[in-house]
CSV table of C-alpha atoms in Angstrom, one decimal:
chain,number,residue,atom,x,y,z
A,14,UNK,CA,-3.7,84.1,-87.5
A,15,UNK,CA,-4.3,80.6,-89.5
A,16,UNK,CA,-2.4,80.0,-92.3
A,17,UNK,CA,-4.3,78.1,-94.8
A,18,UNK,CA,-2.5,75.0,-96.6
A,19,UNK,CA,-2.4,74.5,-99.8
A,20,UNK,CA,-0.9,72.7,-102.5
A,21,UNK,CA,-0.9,69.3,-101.6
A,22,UNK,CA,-2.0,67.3,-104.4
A,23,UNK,CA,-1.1,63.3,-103.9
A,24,UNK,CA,-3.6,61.5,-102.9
A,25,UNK,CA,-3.2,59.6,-99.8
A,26,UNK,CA,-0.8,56.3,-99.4
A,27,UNK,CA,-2.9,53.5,-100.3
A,28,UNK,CA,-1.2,51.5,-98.0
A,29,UNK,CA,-2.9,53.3,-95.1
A,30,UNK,CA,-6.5,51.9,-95.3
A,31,UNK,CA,-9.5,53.4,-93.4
A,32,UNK,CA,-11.2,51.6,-90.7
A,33,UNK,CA,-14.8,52.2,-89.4
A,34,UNK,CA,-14.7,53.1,-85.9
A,35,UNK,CA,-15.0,50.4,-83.7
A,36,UNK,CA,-18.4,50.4,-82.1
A,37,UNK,CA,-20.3,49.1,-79.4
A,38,UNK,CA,-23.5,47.5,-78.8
A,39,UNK,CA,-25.5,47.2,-75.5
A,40,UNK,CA,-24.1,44.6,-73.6
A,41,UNK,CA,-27.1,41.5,-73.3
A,42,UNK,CA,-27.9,39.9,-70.1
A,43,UNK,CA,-26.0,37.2,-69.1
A,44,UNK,CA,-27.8,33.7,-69.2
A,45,UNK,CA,-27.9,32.3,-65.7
A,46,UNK,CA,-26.4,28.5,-65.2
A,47,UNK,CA,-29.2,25.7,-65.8
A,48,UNK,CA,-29.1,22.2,-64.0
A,49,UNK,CA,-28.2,19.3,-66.9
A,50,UNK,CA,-30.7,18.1,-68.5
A,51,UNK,CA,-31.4,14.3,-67.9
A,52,UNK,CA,-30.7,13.4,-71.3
A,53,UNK,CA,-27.6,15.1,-71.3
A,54,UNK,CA,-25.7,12.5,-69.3
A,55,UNK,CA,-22.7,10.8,-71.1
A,56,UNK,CA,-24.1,7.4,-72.3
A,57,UNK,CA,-21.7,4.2,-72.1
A,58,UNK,CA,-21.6,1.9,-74.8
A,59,UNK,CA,-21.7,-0.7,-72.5
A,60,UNK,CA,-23.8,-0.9,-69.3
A,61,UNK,CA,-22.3,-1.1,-65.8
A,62,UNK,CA,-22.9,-4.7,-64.1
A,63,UNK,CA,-25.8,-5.2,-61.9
A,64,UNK,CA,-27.6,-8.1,-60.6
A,65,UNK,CA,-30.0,-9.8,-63.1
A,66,UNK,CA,-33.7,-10.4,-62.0
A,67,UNK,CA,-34.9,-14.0,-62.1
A,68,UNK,CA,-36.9,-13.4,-65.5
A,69,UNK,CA,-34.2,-11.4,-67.1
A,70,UNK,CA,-31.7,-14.5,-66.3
A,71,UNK,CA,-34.7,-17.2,-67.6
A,72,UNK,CA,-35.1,-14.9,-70.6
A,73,UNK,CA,-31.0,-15.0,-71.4
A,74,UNK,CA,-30.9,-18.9,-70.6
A,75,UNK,CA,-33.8,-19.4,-73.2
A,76,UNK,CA,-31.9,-17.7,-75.4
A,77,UNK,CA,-29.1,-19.5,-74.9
A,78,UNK,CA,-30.7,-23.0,-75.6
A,79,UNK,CA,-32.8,-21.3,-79.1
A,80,UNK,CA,-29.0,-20.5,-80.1
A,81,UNK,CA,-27.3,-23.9,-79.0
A,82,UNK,CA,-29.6,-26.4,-81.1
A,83,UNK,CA,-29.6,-23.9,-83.9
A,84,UNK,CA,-26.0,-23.9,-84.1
A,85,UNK,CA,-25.2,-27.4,-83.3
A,86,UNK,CA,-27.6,-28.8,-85.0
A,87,UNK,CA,-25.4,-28.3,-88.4
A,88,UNK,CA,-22.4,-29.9,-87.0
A,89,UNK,CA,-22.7,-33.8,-86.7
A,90,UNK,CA,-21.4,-33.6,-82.7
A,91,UNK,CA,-21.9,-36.5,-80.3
A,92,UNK,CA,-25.1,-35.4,-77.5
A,93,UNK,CA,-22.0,-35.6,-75.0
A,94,UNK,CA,-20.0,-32.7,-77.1
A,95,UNK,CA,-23.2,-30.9,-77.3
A,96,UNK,CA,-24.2,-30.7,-73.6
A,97,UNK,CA,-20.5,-30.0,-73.2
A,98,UNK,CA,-20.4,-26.8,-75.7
A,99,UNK,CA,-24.1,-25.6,-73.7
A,100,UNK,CA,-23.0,-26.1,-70.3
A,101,UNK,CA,-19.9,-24.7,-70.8
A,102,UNK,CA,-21.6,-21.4,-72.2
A,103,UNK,CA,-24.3,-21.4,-69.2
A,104,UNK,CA,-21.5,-22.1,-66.8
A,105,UNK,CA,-19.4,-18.8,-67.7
A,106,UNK,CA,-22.5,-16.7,-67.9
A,107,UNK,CA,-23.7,-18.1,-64.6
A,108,UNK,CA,-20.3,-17.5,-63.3
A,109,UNK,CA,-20.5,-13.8,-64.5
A,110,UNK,CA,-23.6,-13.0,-62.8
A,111,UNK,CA,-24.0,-11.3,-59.5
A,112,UNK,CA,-27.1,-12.6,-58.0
A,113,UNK,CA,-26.9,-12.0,-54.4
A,114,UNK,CA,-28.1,-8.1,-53.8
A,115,UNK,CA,-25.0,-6.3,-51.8
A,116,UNK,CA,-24.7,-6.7,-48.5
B,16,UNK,CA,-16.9,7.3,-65.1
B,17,UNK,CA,-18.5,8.8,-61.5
B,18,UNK,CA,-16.0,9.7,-59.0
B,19,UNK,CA,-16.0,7.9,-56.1
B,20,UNK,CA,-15.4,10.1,-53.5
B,21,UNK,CA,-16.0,7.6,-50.3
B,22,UNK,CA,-12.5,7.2,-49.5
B,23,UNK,CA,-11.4,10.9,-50.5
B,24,UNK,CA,-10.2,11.3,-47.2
B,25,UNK,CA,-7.7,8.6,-46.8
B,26,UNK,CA,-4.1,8.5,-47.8
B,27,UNK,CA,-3.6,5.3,-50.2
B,28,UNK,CA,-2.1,2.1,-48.9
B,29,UNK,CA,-3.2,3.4,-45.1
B,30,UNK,CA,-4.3,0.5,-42.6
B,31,UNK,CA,-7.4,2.8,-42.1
B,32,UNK,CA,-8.4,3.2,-46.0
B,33,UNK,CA,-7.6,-0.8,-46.3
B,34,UNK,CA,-9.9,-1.7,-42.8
B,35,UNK,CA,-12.5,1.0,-44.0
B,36,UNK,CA,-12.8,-1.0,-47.7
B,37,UNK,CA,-12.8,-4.6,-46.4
B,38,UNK,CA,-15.4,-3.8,-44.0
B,39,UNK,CA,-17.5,-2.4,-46.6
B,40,UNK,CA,-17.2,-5.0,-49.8
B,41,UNK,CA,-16.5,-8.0,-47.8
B,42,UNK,CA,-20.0,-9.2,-48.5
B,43,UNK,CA,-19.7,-8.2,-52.1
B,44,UNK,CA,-16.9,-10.2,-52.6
B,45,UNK,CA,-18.1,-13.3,-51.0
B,46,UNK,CA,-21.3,-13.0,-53.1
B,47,UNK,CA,-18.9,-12.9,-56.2
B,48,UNK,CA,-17.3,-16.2,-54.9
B,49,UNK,CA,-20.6,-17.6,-54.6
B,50,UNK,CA,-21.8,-16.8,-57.9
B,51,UNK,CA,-18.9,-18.8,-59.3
B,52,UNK,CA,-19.4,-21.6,-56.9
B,53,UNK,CA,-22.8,-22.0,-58.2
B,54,UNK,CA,-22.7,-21.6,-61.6
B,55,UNK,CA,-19.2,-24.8,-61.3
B,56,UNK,CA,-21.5,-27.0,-58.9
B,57,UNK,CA,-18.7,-26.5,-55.9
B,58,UNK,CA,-19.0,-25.3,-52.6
B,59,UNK,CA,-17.9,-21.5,-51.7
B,60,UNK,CA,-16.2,-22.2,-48.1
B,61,UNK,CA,-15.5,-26.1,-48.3
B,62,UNK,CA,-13.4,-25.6,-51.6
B,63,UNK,CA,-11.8,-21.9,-50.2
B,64,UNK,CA,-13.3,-19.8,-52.3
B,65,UNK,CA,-14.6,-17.7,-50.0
B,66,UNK,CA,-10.8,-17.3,-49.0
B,67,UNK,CA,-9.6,-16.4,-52.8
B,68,UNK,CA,-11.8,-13.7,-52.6
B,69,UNK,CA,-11.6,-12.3,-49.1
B,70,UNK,CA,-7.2,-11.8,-50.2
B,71,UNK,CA,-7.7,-10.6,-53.3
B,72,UNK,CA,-10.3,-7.8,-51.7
B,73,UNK,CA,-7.2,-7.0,-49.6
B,74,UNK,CA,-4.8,-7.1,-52.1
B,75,UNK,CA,-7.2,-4.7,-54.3
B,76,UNK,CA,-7.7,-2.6,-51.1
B,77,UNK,CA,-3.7,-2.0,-50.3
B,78,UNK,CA,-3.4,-0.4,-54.3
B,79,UNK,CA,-6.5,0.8,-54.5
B,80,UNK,CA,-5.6,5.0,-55.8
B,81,UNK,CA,-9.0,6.9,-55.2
B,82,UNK,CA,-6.9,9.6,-57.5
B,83,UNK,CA,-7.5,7.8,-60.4
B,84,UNK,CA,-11.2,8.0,-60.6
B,85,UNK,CA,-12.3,5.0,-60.4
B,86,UNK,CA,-15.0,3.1,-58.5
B,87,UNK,CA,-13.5,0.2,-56.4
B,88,UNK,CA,-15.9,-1.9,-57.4
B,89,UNK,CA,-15.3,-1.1,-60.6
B,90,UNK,CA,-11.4,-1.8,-59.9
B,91,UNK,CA,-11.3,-4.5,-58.1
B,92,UNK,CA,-14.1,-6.7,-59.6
B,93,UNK,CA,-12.6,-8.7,-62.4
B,94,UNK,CA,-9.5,-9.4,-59.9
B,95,UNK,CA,-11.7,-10.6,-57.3
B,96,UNK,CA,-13.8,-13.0,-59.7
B,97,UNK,CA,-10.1,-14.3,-61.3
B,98,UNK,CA,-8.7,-15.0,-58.2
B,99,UNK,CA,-11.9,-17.0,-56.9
B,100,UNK,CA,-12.4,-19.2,-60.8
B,101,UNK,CA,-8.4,-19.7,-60.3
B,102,UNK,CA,-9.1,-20.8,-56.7
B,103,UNK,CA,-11.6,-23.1,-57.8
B,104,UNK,CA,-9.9,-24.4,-60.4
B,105,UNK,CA,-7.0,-26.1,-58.2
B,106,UNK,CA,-9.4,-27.6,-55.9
B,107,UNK,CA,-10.2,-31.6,-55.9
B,108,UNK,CA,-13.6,-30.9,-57.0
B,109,UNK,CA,-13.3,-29.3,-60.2
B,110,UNK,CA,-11.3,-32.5,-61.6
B,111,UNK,CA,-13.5,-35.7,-60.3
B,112,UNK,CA,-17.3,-33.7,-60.6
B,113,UNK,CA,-19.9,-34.4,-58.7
B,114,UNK,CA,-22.7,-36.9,-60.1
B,115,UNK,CA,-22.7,-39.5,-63.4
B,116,UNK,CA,-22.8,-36.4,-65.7
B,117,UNK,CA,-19.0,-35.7,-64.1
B,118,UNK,CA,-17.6,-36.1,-67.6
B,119,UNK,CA,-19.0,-33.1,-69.1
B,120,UNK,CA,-19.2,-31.5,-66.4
B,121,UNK,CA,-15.6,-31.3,-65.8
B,122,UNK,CA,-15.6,-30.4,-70.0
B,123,UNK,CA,-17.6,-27.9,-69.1
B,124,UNK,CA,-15.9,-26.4,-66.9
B,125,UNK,CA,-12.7,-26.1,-68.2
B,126,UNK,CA,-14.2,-24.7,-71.2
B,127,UNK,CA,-15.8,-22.0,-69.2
B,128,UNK,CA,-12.8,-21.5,-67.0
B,129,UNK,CA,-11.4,-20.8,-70.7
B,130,UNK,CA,-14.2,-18.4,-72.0
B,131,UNK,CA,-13.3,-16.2,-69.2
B,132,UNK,CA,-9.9,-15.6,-70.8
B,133,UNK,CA,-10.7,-15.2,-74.1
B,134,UNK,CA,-13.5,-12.8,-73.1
B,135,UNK,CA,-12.6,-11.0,-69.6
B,136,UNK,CA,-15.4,-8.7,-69.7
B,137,UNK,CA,-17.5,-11.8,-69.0
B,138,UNK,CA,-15.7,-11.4,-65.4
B,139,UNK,CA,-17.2,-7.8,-65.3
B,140,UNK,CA,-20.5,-9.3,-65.7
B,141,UNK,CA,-20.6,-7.9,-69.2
B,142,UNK,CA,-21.4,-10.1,-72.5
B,143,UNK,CA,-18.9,-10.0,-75.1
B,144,UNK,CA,-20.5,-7.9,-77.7
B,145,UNK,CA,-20.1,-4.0,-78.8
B,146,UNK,CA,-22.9,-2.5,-78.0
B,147,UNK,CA,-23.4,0.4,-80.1
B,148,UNK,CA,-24.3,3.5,-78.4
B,149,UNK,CA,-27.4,5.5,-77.5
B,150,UNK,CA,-29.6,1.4,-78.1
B,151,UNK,CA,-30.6,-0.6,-75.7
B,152,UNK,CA,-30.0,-4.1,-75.3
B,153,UNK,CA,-32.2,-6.2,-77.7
B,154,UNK,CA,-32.9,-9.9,-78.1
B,155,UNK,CA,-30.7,-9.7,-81.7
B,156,UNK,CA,-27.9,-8.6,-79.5
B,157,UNK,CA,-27.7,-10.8,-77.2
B,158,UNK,CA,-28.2,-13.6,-79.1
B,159,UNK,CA,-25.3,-12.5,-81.2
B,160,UNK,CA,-23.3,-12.0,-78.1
B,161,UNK,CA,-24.5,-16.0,-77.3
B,162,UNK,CA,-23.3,-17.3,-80.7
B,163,UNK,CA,-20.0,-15.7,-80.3
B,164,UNK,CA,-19.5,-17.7,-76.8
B,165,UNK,CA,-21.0,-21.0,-78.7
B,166,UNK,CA,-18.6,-20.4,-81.2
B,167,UNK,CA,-16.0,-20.2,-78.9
B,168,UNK,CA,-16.8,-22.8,-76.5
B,169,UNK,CA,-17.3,-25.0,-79.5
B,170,UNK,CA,-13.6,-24.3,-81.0
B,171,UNK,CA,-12.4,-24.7,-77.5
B,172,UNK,CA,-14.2,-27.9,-77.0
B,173,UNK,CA,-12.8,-29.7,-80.3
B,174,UNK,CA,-9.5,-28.6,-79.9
B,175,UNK,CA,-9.8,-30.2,-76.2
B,176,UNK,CA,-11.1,-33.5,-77.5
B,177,UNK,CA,-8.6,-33.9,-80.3
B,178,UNK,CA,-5.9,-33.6,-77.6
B,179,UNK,CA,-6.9,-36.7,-76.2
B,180,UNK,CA,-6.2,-39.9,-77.1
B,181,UNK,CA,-9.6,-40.9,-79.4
B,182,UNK,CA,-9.1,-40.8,-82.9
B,183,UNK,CA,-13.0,-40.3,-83.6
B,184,UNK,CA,-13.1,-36.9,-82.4
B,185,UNK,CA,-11.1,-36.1,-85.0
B,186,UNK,CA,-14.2,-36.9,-87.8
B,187,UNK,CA,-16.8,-35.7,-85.1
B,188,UNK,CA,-15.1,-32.3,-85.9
B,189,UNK,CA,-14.3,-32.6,-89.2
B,190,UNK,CA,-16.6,-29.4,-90.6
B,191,UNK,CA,-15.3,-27.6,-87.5
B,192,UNK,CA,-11.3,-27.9,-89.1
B,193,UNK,CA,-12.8,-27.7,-92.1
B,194,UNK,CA,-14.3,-24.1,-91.8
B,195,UNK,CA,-10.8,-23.4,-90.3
B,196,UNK,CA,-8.9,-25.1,-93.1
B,197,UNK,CA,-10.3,-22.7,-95.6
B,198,UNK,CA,-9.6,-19.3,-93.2
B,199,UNK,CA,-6.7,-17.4,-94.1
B,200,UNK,CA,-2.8,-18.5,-92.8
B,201,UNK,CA,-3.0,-15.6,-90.5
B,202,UNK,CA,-6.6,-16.5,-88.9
B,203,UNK,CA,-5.5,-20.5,-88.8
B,204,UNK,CA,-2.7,-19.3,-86.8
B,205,UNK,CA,-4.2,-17.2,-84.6
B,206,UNK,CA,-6.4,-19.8,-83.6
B,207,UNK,CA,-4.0,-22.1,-83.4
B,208,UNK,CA,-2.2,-20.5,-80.8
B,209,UNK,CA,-4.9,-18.9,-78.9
B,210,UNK,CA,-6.9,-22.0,-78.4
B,211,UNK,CA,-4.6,-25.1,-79.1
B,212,UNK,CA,-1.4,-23.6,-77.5
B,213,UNK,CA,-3.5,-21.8,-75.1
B,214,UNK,CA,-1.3,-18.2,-75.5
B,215,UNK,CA,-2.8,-14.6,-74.0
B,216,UNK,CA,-3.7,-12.6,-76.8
B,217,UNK,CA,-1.3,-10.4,-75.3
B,218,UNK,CA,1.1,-13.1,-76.3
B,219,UNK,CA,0.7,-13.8,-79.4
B,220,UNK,CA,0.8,-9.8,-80.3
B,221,UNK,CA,3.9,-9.4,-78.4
B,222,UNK,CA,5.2,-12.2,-80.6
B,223,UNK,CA,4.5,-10.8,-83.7
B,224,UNK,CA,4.9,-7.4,-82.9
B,225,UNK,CA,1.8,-5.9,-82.5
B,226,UNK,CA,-0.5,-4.4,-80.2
B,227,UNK,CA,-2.9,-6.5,-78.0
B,228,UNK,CA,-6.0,-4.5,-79.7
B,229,UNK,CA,-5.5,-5.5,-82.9
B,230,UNK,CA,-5.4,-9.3,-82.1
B,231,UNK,CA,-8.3,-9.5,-79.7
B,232,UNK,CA,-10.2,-7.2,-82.6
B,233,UNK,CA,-9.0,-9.9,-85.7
B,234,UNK,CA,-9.9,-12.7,-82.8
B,235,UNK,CA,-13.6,-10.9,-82.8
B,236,UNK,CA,-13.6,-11.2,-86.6
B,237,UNK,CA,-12.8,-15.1,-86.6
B,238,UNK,CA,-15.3,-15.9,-84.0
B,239,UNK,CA,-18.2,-13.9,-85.6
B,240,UNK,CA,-17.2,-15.9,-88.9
B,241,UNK,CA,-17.0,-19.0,-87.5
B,242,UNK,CA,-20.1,-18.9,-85.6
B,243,UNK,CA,-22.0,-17.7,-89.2
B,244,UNK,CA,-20.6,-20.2,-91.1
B,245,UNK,CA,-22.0,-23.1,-88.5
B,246,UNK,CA,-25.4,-21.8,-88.7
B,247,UNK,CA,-25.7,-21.5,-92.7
B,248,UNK,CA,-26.2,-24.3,-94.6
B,249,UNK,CA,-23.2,-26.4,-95.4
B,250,UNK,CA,-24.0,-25.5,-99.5
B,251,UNK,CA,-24.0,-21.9,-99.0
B,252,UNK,CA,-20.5,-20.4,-100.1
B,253,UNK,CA,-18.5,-18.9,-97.5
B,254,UNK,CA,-17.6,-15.1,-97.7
B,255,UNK,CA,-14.0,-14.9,-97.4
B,256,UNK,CA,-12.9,-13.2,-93.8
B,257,UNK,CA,-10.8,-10.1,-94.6
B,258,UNK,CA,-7.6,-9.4,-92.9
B,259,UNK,CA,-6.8,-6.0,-90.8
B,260,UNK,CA,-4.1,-4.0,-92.7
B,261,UNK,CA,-1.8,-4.2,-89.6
B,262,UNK,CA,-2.1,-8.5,-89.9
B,263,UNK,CA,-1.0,-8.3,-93.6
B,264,UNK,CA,2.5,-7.5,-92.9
B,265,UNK,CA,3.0,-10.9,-91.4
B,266,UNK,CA,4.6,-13.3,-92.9
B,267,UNK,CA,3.5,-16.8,-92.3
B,268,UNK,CA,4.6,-20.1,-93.8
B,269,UNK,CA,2.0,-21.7,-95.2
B,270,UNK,CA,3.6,-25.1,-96.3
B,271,UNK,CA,2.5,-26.7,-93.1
B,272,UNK,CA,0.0,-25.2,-91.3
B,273,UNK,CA,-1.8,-27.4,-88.7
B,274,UNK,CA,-5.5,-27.6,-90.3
B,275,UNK,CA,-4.4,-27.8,-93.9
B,276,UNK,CA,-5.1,-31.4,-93.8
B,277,UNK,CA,-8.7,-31.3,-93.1
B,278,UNK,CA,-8.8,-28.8,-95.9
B,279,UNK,CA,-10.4,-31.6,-98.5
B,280,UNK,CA,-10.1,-34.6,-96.9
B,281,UNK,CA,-13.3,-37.0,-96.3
B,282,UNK,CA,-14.1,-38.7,-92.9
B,283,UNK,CA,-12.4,-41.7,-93.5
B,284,UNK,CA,-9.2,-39.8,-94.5
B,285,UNK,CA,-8.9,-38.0,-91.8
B,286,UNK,CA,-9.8,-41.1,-89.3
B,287,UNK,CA,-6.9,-42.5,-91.1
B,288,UNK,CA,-4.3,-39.8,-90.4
B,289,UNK,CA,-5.3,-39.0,-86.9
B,290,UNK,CA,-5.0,-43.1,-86.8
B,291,UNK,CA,-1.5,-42.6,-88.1
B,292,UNK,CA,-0.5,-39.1,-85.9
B,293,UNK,CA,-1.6,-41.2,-83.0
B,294,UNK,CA,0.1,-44.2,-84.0
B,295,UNK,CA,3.4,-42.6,-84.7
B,296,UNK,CA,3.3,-40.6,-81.4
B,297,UNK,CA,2.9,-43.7,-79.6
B,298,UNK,CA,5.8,-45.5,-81.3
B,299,UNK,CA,8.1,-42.2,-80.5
B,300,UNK,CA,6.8,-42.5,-76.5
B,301,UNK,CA,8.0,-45.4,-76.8
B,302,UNK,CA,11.2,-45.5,-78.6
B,303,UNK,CA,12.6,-42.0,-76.3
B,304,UNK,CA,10.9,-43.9,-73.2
């Protein structure tokens, strides 16, 4: 035999909140592994040394002159001082230049 | 940076892993020491270059930690080309020059011997300028890049003729001070010691309690401003050079600093006191000797 309850009449604790049932959704397929892409490679902010061709070098030591007469030509330098100031420059970039291809 | 995984296999410091990486970069290191040979008018074997480099590939090869992640190359590259310049720079050749131009060629030299302090990545074969990321070179770049070395080279070459003995260099570079004589205490000193005292960077921010970056970043700032201010017009008015926040902690006396002299003075002035400097160091050479 059941015996029916009765007589309960508060409402239920409010601290006890409902929750939906937790449901699940088809599981999608799983995206297979793609090669990097080429622009995806980490880009330096500077460039890794390699040997300068002979026009890129010309080009640089063009430059280089355009740069000196601008310059010195505001400062009232002896054409010894100059030459010095220029050669010095070329020297050092010269210097920093690999031009031999590696052996 | 790529892994280099060529020497993966060998246990660092190993006579095989040392053998195994001179045989394969000894030619890469000789053509470093010919580069530099070239570019100083000197001979690669006759004035033992070819030497410098061939011991500082083994020394690079004997600590050379494939762990680490770095190319050797990439390691060992500015050590080789410092060794070889310093090699050079001891040899008989690099004083005396080698035809009538020996003057400035000599100059030259010691200037550039210089520039590759004051800007080692010039030893990595890079140009001392940030490039900013995802642009290629361009012309504006590198010209920039080429003022900042003129600007150097000039500084470096005024403060080695005004060591000499010649008064007249001290007018021939009279805008030179001048521009420097109107920079900040803390920029005049910087210079001062990087160029006339010839101190590291690393130096002078050891001295002054700093770290390296922050000097070789206000040293950037100076040189951009100084090569600007020679290419404008002598009327235009200079921007004033702002200091780093780090810098303005420092306390400098500025009752005597070393360029405050050229600040106003005109051509004849300052003939006259480098006249009188000269003079009076003379007369104490004499008077201690």
């Amino acid at each position: 035999m059941v015996k029916k309850i009765d007589g309960i009449t508060s409402s239920p604790s409010s601290s006890v909140k409902e929750t939906s049932a937790t449901s699940t959704s088809g599981v999608k397929a799983v995206n297979s592994v793609n090669a990097a892409d080429a622009d995806s490679s980490v880009k330096r902010v500077r460039k890794a040394t390699r040997p300068m061709t002979a026009e890129e070098r010309a080009t640089l030591f063009r430059l280089l002159n355009e740069e000196a007469d601008k310059m010195l030509e505001q400062e009232k330098l002896s054409p010894e001082t100059k030459e010095t100031v220029k050669i010095a420059v070329r020297m050092a970039i010269d210097a920093s230049i690999l031009d031999e291809p590696d052996k | 940076m790529e892994k280099d995984f060529t020497y993966i296999d060998f246990e660092m410091g190993s006579d095989e892993l040392v053998a195994k990486i001179v045989a394969d970069h000894q030619g890469w290191s000789i053509s470093i020491a010919k580069c530099i040979a070239k570019a100083w008018n000197m001979d690669w074997q006759l004035d033992g270059l070819d030497g410098a480099a061939f011991e500082a590939l083994i020394y690079c090869a004997k600590r050379f930690d494939n762990k680490m992640g770095i190319p050797f190359r990439g390691y060992a590259h500015r050590r080789i080309h410092e060794a070889c310049a310093a090699e050079a720079r001891q040899c008989k050749r690099w004083q005396y020059g080698t035809n009538e131009m020996s003057q400035i060629e000599c100059d030259a030299r010691e200037v550039a011997f210089r520039l590759f302090e004051l800007f080692p990545e010039l030893r990595d074969g890079l140009l001392p300028i940030e490039q900013p990321e995802n642009e290629s070179l361009t012309e504006n770049t590198l010209r920039g890049s080429i003022k900042h070395l003129l600007a150097s080279a000039s500084l470096l070459t005024s403060f080695q003729k005004t060591s000499t003995d010649n008064p007249e260099y001290a007018v021939e570079f009279r805008r030179m001070f001048q521009i420097i004589a109107n920079m900040d205490a803390i920029h005049q000193m910087i210079l001062w010691l990087i160029y006339w005292q010839g101190q590291s960077m690393r130096a002078v921010a050891s001295d002054w309690g700093l770290d390296e970056l922050a000097i070789i970043r206000e040293h950037q700032s100076i040189i951009e401003y100084v090569s600007n201010r020679m290419t404008e017009s002598r009327k235009a008015k200079p921007v004033p050079l702002k200091i780093r926040p780090k810098l303005r902690k420092l306390k400098i006396d500025e009752t005597n600093l070393p360029f405050s002299r050229f600040k106003v003075a005109s051509p004849v002035v300052i003939f006259l006191l480098a006249t009188a400097q000269l003079l009076s160091n003379t007369l104490f050479a004499n008077l201690l000797g």
